[in-house]
Coordinates of C-alpha atoms and ligand atoms in Angstrom, one line a residue:
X1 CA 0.0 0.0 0.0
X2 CA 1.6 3.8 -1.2
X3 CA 1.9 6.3 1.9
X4 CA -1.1 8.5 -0.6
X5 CA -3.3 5.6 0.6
X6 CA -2.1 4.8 4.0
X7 CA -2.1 8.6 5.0
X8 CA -5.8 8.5 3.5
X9 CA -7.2 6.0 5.2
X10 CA -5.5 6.9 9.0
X11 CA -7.7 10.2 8.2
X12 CA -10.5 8.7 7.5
X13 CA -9.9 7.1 10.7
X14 CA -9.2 10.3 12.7
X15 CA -5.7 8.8 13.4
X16 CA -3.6 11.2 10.7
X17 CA -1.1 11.7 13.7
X18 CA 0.3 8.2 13.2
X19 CA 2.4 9.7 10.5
X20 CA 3.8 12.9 12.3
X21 CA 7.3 11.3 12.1
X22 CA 7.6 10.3 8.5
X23 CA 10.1 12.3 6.9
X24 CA 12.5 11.4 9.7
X25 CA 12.2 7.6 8.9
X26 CA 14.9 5.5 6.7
X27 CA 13.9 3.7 3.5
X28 CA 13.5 0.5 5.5
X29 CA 11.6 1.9 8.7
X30 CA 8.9 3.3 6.3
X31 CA 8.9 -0.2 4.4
X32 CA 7.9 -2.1 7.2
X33 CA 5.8 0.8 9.3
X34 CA 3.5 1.0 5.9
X35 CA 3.1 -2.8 6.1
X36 CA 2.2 -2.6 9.6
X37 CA -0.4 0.1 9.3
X38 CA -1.8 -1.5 5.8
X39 CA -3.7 -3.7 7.9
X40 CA -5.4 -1.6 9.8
X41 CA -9.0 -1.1 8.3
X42 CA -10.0 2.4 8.7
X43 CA -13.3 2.0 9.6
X44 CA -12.9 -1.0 12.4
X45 CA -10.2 1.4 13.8
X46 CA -12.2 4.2 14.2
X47 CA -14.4 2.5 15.6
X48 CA -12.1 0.7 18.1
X49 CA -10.7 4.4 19.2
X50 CA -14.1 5.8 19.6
X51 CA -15.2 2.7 21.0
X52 CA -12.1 2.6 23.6
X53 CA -12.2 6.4 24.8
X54 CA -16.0 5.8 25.2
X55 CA -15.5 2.9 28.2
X56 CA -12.4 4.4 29.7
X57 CA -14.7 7.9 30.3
X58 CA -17.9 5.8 31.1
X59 CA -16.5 3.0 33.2
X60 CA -17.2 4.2 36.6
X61 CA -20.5 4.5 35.9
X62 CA -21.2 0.9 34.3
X63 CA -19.7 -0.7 37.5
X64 CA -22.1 0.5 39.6
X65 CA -24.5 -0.5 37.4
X66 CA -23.4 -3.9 37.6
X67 CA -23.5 -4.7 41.4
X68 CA -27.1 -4.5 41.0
X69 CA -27.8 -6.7 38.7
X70 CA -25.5 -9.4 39.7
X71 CA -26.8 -12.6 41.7
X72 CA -25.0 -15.4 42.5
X73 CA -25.9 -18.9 40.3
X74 CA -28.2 -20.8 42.0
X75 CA -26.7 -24.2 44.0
X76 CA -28.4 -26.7 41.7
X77 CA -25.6 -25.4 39.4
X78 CA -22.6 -25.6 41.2
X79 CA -20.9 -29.2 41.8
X80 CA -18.6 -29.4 44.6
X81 CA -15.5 -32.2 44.9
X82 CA -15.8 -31.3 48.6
X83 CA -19.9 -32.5 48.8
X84 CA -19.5 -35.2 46.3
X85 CA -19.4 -38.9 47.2
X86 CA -16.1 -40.5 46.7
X87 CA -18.3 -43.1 44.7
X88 CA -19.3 -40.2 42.2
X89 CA -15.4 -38.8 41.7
X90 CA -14.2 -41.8 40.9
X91 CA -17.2 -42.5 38.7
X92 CA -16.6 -39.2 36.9
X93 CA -12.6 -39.4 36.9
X94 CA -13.3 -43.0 35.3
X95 CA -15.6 -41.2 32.6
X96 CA -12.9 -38.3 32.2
X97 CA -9.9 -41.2 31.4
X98 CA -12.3 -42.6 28.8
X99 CA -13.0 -40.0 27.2
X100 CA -9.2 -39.5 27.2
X101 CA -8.4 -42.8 26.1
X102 CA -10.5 -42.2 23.0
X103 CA -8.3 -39.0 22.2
X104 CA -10.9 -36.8 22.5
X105 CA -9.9 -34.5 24.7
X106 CA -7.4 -31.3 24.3
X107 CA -5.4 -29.0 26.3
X108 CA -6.3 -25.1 25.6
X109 CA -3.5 -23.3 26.8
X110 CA -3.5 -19.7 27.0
X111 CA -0.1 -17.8 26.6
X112 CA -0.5 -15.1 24.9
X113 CA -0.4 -12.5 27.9
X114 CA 2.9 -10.4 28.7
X115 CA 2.6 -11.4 32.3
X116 CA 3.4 -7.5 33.1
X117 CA 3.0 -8.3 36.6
X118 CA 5.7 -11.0 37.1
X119 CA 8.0 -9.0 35.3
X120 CA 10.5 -11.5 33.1
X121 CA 10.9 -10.4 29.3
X122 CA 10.2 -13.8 28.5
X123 CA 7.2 -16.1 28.5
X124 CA 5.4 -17.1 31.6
X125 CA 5.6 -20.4 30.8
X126 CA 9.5 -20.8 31.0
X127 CA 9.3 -19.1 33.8
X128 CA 10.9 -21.9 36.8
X129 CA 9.7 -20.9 40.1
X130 CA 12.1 -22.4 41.7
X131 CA 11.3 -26.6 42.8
X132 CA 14.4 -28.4 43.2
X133 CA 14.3 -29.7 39.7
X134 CA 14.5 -26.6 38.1
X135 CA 11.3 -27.4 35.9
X136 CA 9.5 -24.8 34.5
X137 CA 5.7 -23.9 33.9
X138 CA 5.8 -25.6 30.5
X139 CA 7.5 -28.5 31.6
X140 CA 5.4 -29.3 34.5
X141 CA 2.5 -29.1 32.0
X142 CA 3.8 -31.4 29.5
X143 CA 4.8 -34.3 31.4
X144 CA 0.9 -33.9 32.9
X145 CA 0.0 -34.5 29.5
X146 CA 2.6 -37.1 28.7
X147 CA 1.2 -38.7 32.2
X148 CA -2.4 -38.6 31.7
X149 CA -2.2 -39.9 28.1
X150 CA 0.1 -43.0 30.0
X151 CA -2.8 -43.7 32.5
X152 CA -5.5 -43.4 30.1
X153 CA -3.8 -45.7 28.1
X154 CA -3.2 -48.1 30.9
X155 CA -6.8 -47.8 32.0
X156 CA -8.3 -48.5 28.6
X157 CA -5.7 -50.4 27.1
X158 CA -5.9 -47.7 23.9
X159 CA -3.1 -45.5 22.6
X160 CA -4.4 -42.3 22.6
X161 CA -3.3 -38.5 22.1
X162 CA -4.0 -35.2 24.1
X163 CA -3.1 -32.7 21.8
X164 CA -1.7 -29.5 23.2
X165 CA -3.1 -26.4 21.8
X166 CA -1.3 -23.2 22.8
X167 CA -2.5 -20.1 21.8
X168 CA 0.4 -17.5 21.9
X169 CA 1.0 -13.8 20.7
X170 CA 3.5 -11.6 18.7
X171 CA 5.2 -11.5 22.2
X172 CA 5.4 -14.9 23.3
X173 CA 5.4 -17.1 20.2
X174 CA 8.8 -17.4 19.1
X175 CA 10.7 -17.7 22.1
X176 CA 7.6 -19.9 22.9
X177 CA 8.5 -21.6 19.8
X178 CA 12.4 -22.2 19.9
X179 CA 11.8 -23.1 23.9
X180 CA 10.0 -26.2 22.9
X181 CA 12.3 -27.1 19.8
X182 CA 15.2 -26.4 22.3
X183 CA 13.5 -28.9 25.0
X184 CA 12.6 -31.7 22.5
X185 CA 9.3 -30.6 23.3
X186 CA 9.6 -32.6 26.7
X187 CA 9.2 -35.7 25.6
X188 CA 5.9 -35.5 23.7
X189 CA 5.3 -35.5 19.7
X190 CA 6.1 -32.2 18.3
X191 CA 2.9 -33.0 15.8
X192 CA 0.8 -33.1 18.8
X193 CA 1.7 -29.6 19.9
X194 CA 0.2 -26.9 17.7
X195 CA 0.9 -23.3 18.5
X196 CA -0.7 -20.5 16.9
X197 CA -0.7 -16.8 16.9
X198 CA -4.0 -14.6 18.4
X199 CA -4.2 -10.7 16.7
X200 CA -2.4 -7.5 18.3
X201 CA -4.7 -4.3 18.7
X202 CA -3.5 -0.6 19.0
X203 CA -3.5 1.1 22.8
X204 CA -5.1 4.1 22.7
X205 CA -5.1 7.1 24.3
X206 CA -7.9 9.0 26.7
X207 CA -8.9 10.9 24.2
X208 CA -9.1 7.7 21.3
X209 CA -5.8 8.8 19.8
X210 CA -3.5 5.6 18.6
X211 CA -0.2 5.5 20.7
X212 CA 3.1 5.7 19.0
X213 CA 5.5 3.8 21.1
X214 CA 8.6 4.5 18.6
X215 CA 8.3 7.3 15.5
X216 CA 7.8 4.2 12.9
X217 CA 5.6 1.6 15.6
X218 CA 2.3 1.5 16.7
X219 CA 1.8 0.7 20.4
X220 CA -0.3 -2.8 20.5
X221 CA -1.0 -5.3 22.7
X222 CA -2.7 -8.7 22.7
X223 CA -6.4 -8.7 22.4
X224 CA -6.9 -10.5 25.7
X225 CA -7.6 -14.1 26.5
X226 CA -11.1 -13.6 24.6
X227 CA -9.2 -12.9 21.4
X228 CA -8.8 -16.5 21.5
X229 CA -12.0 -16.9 19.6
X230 CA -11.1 -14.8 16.6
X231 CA -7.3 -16.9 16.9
X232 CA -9.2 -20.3 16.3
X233 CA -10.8 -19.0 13.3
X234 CA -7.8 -17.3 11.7
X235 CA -5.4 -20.3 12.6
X236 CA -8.1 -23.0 11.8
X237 CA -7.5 -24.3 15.2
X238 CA -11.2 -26.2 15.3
X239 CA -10.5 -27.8 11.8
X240 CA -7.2 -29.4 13.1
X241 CA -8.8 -30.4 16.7
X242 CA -11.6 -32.3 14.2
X243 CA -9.1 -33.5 11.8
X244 CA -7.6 -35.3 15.1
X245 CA -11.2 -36.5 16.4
X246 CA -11.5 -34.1 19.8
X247 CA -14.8 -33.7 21.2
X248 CA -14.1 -31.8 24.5
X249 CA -11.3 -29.9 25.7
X250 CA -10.4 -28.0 28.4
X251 CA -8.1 -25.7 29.1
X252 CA -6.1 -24.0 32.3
X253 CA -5.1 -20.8 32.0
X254 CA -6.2 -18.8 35.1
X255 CA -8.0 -16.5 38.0
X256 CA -9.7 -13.8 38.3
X257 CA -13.6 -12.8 39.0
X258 CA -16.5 -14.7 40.3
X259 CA -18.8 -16.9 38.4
X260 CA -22.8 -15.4 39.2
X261 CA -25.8 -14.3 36.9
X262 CA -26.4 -10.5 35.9
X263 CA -29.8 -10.5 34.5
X264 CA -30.0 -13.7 34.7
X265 CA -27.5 -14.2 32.2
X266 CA -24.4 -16.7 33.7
X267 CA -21.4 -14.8 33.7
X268 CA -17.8 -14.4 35.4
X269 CA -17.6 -10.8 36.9
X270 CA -13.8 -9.3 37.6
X271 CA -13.4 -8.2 41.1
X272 CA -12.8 -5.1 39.7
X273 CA -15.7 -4.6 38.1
X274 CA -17.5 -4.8 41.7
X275 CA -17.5 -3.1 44.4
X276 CA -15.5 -4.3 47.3
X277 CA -19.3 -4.2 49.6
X278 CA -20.8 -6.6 46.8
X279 CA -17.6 -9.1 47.1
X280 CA -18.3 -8.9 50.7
X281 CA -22.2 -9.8 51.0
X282 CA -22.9 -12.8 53.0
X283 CA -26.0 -15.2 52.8
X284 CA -28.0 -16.6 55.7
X285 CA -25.3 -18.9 56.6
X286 CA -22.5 -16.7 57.1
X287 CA -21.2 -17.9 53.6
X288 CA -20.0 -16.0 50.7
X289 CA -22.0 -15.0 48.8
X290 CA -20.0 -14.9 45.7
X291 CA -17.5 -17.7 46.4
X292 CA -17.6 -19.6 43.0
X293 CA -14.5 -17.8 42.2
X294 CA -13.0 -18.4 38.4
X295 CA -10.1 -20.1 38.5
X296 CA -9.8 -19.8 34.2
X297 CA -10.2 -23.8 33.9
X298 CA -12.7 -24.2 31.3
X299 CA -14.4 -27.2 29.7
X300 CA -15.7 -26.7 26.3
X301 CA -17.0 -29.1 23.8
X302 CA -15.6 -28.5 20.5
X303 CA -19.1 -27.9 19.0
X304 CA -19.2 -25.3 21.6
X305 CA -16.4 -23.1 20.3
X306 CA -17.6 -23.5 16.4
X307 CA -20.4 -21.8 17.6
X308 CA -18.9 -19.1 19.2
X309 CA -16.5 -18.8 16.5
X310 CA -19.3 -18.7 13.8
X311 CA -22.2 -16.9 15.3
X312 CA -21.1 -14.9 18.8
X313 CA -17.3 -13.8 18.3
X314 CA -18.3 -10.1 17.3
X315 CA -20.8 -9.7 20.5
X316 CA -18.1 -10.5 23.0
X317 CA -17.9 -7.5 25.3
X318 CA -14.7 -5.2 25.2
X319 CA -12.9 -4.9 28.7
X320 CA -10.9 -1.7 29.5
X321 CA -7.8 -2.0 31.0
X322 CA -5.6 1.7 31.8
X323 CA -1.7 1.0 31.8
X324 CA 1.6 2.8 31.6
X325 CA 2.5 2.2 27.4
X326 CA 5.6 3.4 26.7
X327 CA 5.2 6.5 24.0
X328 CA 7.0 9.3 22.0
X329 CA 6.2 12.4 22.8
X330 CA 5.6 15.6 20.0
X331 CA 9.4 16.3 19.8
X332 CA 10.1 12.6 19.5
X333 CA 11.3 11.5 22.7
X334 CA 10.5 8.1 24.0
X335 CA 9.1 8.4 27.4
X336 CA 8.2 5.8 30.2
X337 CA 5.1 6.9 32.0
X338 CA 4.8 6.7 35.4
X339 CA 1.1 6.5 35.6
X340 CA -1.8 5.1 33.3
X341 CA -2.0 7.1 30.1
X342 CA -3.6 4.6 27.4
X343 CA -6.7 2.0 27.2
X344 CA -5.7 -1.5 26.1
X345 CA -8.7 -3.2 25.0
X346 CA -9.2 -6.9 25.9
X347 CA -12.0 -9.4 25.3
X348 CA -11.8 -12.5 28.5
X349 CA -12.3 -16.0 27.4
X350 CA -15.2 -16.4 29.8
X351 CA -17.5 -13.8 28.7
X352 CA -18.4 -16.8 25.9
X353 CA -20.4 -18.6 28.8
X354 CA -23.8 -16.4 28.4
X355 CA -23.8 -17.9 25.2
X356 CA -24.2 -21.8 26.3
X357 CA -27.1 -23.6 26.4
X358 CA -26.2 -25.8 29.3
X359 CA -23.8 -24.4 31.7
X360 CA -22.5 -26.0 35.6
X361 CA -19.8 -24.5 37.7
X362 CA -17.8 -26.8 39.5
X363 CA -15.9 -26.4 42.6
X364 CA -12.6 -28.0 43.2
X365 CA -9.8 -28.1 46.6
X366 CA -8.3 -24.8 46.1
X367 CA -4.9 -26.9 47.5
X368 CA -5.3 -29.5 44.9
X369 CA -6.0 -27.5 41.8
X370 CA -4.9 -23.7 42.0
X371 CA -2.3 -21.3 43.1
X372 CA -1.5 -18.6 40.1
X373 CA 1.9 -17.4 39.3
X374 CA 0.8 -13.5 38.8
X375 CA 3.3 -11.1 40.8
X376 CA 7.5 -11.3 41.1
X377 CA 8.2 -12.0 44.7
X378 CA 8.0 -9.5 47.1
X379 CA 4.1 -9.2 46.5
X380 CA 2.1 -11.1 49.5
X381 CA 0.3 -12.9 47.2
X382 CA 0.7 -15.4 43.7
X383 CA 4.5 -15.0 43.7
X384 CA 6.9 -17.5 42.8
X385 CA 7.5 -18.3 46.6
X386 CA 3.6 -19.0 46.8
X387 CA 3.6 -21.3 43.5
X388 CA 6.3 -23.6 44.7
X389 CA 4.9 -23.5 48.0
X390 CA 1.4 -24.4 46.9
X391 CA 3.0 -27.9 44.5
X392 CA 5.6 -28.9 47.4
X393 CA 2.8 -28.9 50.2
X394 CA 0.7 -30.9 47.3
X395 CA 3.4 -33.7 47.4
X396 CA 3.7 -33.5 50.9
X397 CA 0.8 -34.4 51.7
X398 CA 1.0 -37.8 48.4
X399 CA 4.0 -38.7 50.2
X400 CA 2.9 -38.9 53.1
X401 CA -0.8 -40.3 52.3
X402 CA 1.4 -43.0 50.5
X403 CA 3.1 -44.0 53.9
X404 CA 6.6 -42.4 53.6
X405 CA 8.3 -40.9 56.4
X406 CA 11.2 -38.3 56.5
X407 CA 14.3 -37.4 57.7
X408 CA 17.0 -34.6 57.6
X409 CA 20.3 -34.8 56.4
X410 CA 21.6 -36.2 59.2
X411 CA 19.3 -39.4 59.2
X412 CA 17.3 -37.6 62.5
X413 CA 13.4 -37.8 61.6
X414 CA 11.8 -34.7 61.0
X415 CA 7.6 -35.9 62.3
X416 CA 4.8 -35.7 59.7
X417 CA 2.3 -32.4 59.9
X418 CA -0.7 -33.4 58.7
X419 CA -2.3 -30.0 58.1
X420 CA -0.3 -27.1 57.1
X421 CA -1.7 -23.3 57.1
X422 CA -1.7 -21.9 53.6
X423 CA 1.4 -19.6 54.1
X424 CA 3.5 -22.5 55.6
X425 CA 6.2 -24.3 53.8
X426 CA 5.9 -28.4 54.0
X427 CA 8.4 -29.8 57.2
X428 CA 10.3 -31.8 54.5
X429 CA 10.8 -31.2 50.6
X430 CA 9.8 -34.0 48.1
X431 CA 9.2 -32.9 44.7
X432 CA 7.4 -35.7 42.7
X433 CA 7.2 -35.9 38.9
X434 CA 4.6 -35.6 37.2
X435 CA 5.8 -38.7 35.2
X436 CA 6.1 -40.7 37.9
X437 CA 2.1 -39.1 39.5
X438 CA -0.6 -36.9 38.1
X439 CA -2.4 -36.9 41.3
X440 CA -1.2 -38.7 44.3
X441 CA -1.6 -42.3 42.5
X442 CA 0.4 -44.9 42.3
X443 CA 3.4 -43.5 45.0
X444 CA 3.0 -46.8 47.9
X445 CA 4.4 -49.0 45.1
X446 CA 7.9 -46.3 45.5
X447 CA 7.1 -44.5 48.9
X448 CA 5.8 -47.0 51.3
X449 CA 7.2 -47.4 54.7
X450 CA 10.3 -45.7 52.8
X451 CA 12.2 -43.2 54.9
X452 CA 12.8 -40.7 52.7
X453 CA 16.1 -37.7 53.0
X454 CA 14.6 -34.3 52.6
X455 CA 15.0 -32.4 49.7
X456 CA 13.9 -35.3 47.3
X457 CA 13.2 -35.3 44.0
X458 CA 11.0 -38.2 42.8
X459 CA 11.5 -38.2 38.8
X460 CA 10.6 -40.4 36.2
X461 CA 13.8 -42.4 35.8
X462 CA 13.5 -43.6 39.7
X463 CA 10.2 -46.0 38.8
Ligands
UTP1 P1 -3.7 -12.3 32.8 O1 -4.7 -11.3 32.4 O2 -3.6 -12.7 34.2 O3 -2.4 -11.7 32.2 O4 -3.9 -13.5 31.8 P2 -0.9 -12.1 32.2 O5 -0.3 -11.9 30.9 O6 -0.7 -13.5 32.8 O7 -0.2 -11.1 33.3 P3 -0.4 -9.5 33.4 O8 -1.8 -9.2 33.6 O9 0.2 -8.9 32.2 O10 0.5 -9.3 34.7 C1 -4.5 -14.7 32.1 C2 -4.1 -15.8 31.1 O11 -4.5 -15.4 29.8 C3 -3.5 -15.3 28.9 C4 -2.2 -15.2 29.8 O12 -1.1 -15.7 29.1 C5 -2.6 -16.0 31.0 O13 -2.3 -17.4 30.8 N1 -3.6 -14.2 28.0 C6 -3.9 -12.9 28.5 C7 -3.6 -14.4 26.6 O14 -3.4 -15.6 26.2 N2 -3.8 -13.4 25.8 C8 -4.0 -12.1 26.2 O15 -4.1 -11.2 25.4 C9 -4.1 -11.9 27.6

């Protein structure tokens, strides 16, 4: 596309100022700034400035609005491992490994995020948080994956495939990329891993004027986890998971908001979309009223998401989100704010859920299932510290339920604590593969009546 027609279309768009630095650029920087901006419609990006400046002005209002119209989904929606009969979890668990074994299940991951809050210039997933193995995010996750397909497998005497889908951004897929091919993929079938690429959107600022983060770049971010649904269609991620025969998948990504109603419609509501009263409210049983909070593990069947994909992707609501984006100012200096001065837009992967026609929320052991890596350490809470915590207390307690015992370094035994507070660091360290246990099963067969050194690390190459 010619600057003429570039420069024609950014006015038609309001957005002229995009090109304020042009006659400084090289031959090159214009090149690849003219490719950049020729895909920017100029309609849809008027209409995502307008559109932007609009929430950021109106949002106080809206969430005030919401707190009234939120109620919390009614209990003959919400399962509970904690009131369910053992009979029933295994029942269900036994269901799940079938469904498994007949490869029809997927992992959903979703990495696209630039995990601002943890702070490492490289992909949360490689991030290690620090277990005696070293492992990191990604490789905890893929030998759950390589386990699970292994127990299936042994349950139902079928080979069978969980294929890993991991949906990644300008920022995180090629490191994300070379990290696997660097790692052999850990151990599973590089055809079974598919990674693919969701879209980038301007920042904006207050007043709906496109950032320039350098004279010849655009300031963009990822269009939040909800972009995933427009990233399925333009990487035909739905086509591949049918190519391969998956039904159902699920997918872990993360917190944040509780799961209610508003208007009757079922919905997850950020906690910052409330007010801090409404989070509060109690019902007649001293309980929380809003408790079913989201921990971002989803279970969707795949006819689900063609759905969405084909007939709801365009009504999924716009979230507005003010951060500190890095700009140049009118002279051309790059400059670091020190407080919010642009709107990044973001859809959520959960707003899809007023679209279902059956929908259940499920409650799981918040020790068993979730503590989110969100903050560096030095933050009280989702730190690396917390993480590590969280998955060492977790095989504590397998180890111990398997009948191991432990000592110190000098052979003296250190005695067993059955219950640990949350913020409290298991007595001994024993960090167990996921290769050698998904959850707790099969350890006696290793750990029993075994006296055990502390730090341990159980890997795969010890069975
Ligand atoms: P968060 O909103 O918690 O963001 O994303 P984050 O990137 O982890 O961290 P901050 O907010 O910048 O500190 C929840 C999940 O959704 C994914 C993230 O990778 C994370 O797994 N995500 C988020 C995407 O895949 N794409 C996005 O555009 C945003």
């Amino acid at each position: 596309m010619s600057f003429e027609e570039t420069k024609s279309r950014l006015e038609t768009a309001g957005q002229a100022h995009i090109l304020q630095f042009w006659s400084e650029l090289s031959f090159d920087e214009r090149h690849a700034f003219l490719t950049e901006l020729s895909q920017l419609e100029p309609e849809e990006l008027k209409e995502h400035c307008r559109r932007a400046a609009d929430c950021a002005n109106s949002q106080s209002t809206s969430q005030d609005r919401l707190d009234q119209r939120m109620e919390p989904v009614p209990p003959e929606f919400i399962g509970s491992v904690r009131k369910t009969d053992e009979k029933s979890l295994i029942a269900w668990e036994d269901e799940g490994f079938l469904q498994i074994s007949k490869s029809k299940v997927a992992v959903l991951l979703l990495a696209g995020g630039q995990g601002t809050r943890l702070g490492v210039p490289y992909p949360k997933g490689m991030y290690s948080v620090g277990l005696p193995s070293g492992k990191t995010l990604y490789q905890i996750q893929a030998e759950r994956i390589q386990k699970v397909q292994q127990l299936a497998e042994q349950k139902h005497g079928s080979k069978c495939t969980v294929p890993w889908y991991i949906m990644t951004s300008e920022f995180t897929l090629e490191p994300t990329e070379r990290f696997f091919k660097e790692n052999h993929f850990f151990g599973l079938n590089p055809s079974d891993v598919f990674m693919f690429e969701q879209r980038m959107i301007p920042a904006v600022t207050f007043d709906g004027k496109v950032i320039l983060e350098k004279k010849s770049k655009i300031a963009t971010a990822p269009d939040g986890n909800g972009g995933l649904y427009q990233a399925l269609v333009d990487n035909k991620v739905l086509e591949d998971m049918e190519k391969r025969g998956v039904v159902e998948k699920a997918y872990p990504a993360e917190p944040v908001g509780v799961v209610c109603r508003v208007d009757g419609v079922y919905q997850v509501v950020e906690y910052s979309e409330i007010q801090p009263e409404t989070a509060e409210l109690r019902g007649p049983g001293g309980e929380l009223l809003y408790s079913a909070g989201n921990i971002c593990n989803h279970f969707f069947t795949r006819d689900f998401l063609k759905d969405i994909t084909e007939n709801f992707r365009g009504q999924l609501k716009q979230h507005v989100a003010l951060k500190k984006v890095p700009f140049v100012d009118k002279e051309g200096n790059q400059v670091k704010p020190t407080k919010p001065n642009g709107i990044k837009m973001e859809k959520f992967v959960f707003d899809v859920f007023q679209f279902s026609r059956k929908f259940v929320a499920f409650e799981v052991l918040r020790e068993e299932e979730f503590s989110p890596l969100k903050n560096a350490d030095g933050a009280p809470l989702d730190t690396p510290t917390t993480a590590r915590r969280s998955l060492l207390a977790q095989h504590y307690r397998w180890a111990l339920a398997a009948g191991a015992s432990f000592e110190n370094s000098s052979g003296e035994p250190i005695p067993p604590k059955h219950s640990l507070a949350r913020d409290e660091d298991p007595p001994a360290v024993c960090e167990i593969s996921p290769l050698v246990s998904y959850f707790g099963e099969g350890l006696e067969s290793v750990l029993k009546q075994k006296a055990i050194r502390s730090p341990l690390t159980l890997d795969g190459k010890m069975t």
